[in-house]
Coordinates of C-alpha atoms and ligand atoms in Angstrom, one line a residue:
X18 CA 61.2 125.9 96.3
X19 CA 57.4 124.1 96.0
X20 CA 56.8 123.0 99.4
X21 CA 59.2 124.4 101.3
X22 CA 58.7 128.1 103.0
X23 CA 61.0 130.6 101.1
X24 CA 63.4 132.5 103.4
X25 CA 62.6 135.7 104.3
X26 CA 65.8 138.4 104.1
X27 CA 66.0 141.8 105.2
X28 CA 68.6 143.6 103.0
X29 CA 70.0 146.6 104.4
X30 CA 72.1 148.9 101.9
X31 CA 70.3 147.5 99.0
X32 CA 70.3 151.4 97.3
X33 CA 74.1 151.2 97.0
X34 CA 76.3 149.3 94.2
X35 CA 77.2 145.9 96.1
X36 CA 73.6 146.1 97.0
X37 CA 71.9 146.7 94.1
X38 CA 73.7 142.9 92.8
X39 CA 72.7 141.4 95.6
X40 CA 69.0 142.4 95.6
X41 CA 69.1 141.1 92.1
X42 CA 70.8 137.8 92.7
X43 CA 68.5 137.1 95.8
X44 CA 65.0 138.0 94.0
X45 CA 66.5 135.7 91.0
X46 CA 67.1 132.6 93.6
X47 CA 63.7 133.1 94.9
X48 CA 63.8 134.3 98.5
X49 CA 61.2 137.0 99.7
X50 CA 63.4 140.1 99.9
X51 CA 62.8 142.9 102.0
X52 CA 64.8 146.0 101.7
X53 CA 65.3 148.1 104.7
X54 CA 67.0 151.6 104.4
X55 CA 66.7 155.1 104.6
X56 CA 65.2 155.7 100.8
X57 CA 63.9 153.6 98.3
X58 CA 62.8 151.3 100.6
X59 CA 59.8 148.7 101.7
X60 CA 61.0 149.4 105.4
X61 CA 62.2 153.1 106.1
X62 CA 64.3 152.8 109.1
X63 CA 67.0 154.6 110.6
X64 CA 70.0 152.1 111.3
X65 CA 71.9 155.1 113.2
X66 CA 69.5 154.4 116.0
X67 CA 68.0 151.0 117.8
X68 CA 65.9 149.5 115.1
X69 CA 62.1 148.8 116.1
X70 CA 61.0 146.7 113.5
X71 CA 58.3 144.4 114.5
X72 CA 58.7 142.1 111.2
X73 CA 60.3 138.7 111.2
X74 CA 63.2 137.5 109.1
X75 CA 65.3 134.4 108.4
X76 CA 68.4 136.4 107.0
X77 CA 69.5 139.6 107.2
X78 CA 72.2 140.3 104.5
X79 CA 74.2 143.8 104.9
X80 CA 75.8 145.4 101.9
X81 CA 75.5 148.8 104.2
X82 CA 78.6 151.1 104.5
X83 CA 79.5 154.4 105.0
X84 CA 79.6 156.3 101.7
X85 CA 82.8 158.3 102.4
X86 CA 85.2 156.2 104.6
X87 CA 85.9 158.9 106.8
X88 CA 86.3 157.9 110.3
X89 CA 83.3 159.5 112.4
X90 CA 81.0 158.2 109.7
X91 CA 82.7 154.5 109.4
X92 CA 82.5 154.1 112.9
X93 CA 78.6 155.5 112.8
X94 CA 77.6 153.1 109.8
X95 CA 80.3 150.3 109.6
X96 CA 80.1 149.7 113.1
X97 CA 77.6 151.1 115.1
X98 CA 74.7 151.2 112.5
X99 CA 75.5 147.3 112.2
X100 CA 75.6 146.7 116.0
X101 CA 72.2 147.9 115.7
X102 CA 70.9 145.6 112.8
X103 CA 72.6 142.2 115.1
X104 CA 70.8 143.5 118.1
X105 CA 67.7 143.4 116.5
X106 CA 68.3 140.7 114.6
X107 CA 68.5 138.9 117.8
X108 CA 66.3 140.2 119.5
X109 CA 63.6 139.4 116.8
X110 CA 65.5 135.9 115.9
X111 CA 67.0 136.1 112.5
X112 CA 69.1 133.0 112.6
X113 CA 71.9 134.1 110.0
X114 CA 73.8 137.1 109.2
X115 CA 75.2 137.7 105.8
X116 CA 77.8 140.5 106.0
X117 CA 79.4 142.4 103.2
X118 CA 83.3 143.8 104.4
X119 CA 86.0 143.9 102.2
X120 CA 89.3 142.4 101.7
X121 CA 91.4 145.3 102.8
X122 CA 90.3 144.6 106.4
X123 CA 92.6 141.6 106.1
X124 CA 95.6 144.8 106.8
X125 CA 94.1 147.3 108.7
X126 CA 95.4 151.0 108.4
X127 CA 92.3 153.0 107.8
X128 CA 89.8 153.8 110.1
X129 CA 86.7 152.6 108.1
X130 CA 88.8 148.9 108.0
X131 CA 89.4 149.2 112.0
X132 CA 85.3 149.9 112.3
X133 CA 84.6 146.5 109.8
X134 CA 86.9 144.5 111.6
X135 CA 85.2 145.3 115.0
X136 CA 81.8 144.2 113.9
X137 CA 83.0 141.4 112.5
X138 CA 84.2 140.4 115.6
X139 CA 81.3 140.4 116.9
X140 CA 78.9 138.8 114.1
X141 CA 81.6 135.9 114.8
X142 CA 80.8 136.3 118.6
X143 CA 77.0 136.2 118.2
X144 CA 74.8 133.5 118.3
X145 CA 73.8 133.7 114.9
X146 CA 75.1 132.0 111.8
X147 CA 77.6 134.2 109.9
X148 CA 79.3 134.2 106.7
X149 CA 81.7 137.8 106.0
X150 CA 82.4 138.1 102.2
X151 CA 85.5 140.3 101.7
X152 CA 85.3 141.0 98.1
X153 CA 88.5 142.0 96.2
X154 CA 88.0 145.7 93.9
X155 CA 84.8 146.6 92.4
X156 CA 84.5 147.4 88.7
X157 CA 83.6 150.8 89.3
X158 CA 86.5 151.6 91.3
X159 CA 88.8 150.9 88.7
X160 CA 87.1 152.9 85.9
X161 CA 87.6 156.1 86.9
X162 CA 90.3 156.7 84.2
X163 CA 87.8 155.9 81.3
X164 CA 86.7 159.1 80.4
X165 CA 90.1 160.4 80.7
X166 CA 91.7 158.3 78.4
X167 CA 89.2 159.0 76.0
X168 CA 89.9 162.6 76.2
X169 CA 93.8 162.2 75.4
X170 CA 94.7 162.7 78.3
X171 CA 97.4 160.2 80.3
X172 CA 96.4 157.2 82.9
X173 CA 98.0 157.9 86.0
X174 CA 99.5 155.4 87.7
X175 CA 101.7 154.6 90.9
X176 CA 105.4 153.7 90.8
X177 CA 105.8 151.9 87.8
X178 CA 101.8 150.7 88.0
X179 CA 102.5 146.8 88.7
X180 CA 102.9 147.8 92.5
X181 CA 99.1 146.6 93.2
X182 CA 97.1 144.0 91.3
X183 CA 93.4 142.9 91.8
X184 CA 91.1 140.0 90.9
X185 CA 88.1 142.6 89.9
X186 CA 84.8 141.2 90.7
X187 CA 81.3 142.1 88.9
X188 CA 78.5 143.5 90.8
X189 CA 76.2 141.0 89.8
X190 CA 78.9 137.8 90.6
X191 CA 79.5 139.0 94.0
X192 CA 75.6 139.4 94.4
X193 CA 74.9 135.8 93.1
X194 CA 78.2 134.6 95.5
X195 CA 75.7 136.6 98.6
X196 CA 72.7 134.6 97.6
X197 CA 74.9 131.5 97.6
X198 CA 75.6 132.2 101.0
X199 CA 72.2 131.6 102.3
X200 CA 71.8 127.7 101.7
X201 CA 75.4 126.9 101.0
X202 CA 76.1 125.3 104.6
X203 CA 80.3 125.4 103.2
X204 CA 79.7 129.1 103.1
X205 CA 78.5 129.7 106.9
X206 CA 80.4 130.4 109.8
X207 CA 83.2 131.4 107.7
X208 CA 85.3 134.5 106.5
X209 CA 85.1 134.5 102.7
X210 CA 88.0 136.4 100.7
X211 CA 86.2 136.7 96.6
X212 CA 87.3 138.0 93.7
X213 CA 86.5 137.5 90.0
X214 CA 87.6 135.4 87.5
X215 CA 90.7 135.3 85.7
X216 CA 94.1 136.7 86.6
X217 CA 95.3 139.1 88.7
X218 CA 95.6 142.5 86.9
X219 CA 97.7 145.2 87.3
X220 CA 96.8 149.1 86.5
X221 CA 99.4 148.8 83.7
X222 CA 97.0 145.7 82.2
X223 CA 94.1 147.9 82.6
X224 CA 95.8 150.9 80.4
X225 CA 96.9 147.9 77.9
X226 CA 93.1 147.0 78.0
X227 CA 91.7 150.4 77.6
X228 CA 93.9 151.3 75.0
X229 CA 92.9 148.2 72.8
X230 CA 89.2 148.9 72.9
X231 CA 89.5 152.3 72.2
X232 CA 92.3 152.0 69.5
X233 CA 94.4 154.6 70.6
X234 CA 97.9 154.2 72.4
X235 CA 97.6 155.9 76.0
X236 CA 100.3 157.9 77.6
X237 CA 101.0 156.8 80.9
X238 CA 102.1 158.8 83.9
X239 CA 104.1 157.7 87.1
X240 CA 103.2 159.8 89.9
X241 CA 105.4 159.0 92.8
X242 CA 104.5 156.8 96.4
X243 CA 105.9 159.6 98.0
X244 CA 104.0 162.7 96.5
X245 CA 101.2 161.1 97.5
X246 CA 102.5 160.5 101.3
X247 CA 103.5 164.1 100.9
X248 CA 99.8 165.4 99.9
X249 CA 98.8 163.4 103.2
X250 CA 101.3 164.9 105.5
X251 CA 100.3 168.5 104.3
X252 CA 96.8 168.0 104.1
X253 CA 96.9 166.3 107.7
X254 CA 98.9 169.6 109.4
X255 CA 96.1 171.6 107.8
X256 CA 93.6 169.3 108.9
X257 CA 94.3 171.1 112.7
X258 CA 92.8 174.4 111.7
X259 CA 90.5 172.9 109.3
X260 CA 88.1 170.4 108.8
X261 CA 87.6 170.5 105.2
X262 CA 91.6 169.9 105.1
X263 CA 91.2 167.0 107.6
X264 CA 88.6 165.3 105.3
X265 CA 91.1 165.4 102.3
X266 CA 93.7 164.5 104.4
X267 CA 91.5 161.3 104.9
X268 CA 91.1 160.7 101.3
X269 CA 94.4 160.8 100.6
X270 CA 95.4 158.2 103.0
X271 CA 92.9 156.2 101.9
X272 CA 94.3 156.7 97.9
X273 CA 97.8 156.0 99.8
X274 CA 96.5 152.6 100.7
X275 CA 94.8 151.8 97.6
X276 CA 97.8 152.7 95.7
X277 CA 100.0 150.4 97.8
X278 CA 98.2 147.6 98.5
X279 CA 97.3 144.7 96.7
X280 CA 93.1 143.4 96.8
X281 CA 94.1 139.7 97.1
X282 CA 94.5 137.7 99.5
X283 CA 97.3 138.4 101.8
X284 CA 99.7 135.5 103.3
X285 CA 101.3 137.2 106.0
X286 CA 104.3 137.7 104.0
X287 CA 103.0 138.9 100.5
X288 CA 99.7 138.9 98.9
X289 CA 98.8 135.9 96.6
X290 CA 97.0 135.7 93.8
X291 CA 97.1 131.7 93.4
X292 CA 95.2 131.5 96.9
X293 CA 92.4 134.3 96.3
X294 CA 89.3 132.3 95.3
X295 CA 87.5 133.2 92.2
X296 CA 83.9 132.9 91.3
X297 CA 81.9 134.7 88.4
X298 CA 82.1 135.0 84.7
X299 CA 81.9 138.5 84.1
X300 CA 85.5 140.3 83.6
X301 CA 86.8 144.0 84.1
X302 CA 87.5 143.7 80.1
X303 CA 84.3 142.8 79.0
X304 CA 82.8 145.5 81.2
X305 CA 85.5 148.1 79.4
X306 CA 84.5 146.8 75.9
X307 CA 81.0 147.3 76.9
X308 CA 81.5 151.0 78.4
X309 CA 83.4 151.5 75.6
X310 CA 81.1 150.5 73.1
X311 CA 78.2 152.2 74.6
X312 CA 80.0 155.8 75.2
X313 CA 78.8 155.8 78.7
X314 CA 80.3 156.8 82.0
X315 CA 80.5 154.6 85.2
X316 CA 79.0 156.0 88.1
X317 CA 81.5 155.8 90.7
X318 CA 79.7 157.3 93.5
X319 CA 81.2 158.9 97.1
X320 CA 83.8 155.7 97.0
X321 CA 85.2 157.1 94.1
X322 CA 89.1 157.4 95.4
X323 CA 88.8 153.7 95.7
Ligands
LIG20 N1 84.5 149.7 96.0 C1 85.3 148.6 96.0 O1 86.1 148.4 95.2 C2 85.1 147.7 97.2 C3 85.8 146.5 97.2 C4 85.7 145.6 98.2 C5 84.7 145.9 99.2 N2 84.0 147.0 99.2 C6 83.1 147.2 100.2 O2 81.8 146.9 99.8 C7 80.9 147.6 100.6 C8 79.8 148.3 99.8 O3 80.3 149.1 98.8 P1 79.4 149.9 97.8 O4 80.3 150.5 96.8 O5 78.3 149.0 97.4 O6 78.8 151.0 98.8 P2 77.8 152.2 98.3 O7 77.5 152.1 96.9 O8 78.4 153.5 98.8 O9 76.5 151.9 99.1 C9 76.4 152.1 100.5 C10 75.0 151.7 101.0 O10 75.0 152.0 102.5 C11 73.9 152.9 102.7 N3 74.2 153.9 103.7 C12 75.3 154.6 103.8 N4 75.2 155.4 104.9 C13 74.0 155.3 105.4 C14 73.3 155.9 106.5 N5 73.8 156.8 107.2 N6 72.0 155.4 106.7 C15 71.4 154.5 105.9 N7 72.1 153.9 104.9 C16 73.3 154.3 104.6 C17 73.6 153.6 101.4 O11 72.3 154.0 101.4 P3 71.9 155.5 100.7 O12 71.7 155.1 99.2 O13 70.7 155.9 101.4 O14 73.1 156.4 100.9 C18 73.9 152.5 100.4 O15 72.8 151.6 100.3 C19 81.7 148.7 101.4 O16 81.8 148.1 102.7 C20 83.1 148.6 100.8 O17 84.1 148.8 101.7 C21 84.2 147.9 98.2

């Protein structure tokens, strides 16, 4: 970059997983990299309220979301929180917006995908430069049966466990796919469906991975669609006299969704794994193998139904 002034971003969410890969990535492609956020931050700022923020930035790139996907606090941080950041980023005239959604939005049900998909519509509706990466499944949300396969005990899955499949996508390839976002003129003004590379996997392929690298056979459980639908229902009726009811009522819609809905990209008629781009190099398996060999956990944070 001799000779040319290197882009200055403000990266909001930069504490969080998709964030921490994309602070990484940015720093490693050279661009001057301010993070802005509650903690663990150059800029404290609260993005629940108009920001006042007197420095200037080329780029702001969002990886900020609510932790818990429960509908007051989607709407506060997926929406709200990120009308703030555009109006500022207006206001002070950042010229491009780099925003972090998800695929899911692509068939809204949940709240927190209704509160995405309005702010997108209105990066797109800005006058700034916009590219919206909907990323396929993280690695750490489908590693939450590691440790307990390793303790014997079975790996749930739904139906038969080939009902959803994925293209699972590293925290550092979707970071480096951010920073490619900034200078890669193909990548703006566009909505950008991601995943990892390889093939579409199924949670049966994931117990048929796990049980290689640990070199034990794993007993696999079927837990019905419909119990889970049934959890919902009960926890939703209960969720009229109480609110911590009505918070697990929203968890288990949300592990409804995730149980019955495919992260690729979907055609209006099913979802297709031929047509979900791929970037990256890292795979779920190698991350496994490594977990495995290490004997660590994987911190799977407030998203952890998903
Ligand atoms: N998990 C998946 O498989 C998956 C797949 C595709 C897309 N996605 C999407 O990727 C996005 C990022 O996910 P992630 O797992 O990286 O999220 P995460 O680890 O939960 O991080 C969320 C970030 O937002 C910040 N934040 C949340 N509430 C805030 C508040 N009230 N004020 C200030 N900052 C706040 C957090 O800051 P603090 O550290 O201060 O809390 C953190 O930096 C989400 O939109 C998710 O829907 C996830």
């Amino acid at each position: 970059m001799t000779g040319v002034s290197v882009k200055r971003i403000a990266l909001f969410g930069a504490t969080g997983t998709a964030g921490r890969g994309a602070f990484r990535a940015l720093k490693v492609a050279g661009y001057d990299v301010t993070c802005i956020g509650r903690r663990d931050a150059q800029i404290i700022a609260d993005v629940t309220q108009p920001l006042e923020i007197a420095e200037k930035f080329d780029v702001v790139v969002s990886c900020l979301a609510s932790r818990s996907g429960s509908t007051d606090d989607a709407w506060a941080i997926d929406h709200l929180a990120h009308l703030n950041i555009l109006a500022w980023a207006e206001d002070t005239g950042v010229g491009q917006f780099i925003l972090l959604s998800a695929i899911c939005v692509q068939k809204p049900k949940l709240p927190f995908q209704q509160a995405k998909l309005a702010f997108e519509a209105a990066l797109t509706q800005s006058t700034l430069t916009y590219s919206i990466v909907r990323p396929t499944a993280f690695f750490k949300s489908l590693s939450g049966q590691i440790d307990r396969v390793r303790r014997r005990k079975p790996f749930l899955v739904f139906g038969d466990g080939t009902l959803t499949a994925c293209k699972p996508i590293s925290d550092d390839d979707l970071g480096r796919f951010i920073a490619q976002c900034v200078d890669d003129l193909t990548l703006h003004n566009q909505v950008l469906p991601i995943g990892g590379p390889g093939d579409a996997i199924t949670p049966l392929d994931q117990a048929a991975a796990l049980s290689a690298f640990l070199g034990q056979p794993i007993r696999i459980k079927r837990v019905p669609v419909a119990m889970m639908r049934i959890i919902y229902h009960g926890l939703r009726i209960a969720g009229f006299v109480s609110s911590k009811a009505a918070a697990k009522a929203d968890l288990a819609r949300i592990g409804h969704y995730y149980a019955t809905e495919s992260m690729l990209v979907w055609d209006g008629a099913r979802y297709d794994a031929d047509v979900t781009p791929s970037t990256g190099t890292e795979t779920l398996f190698d991350y496994y193998a490594q977990v495995i060999a290490d004997d660590t956990s994987v911190q799977r944070g407030d998203h952890s139904v998903f």
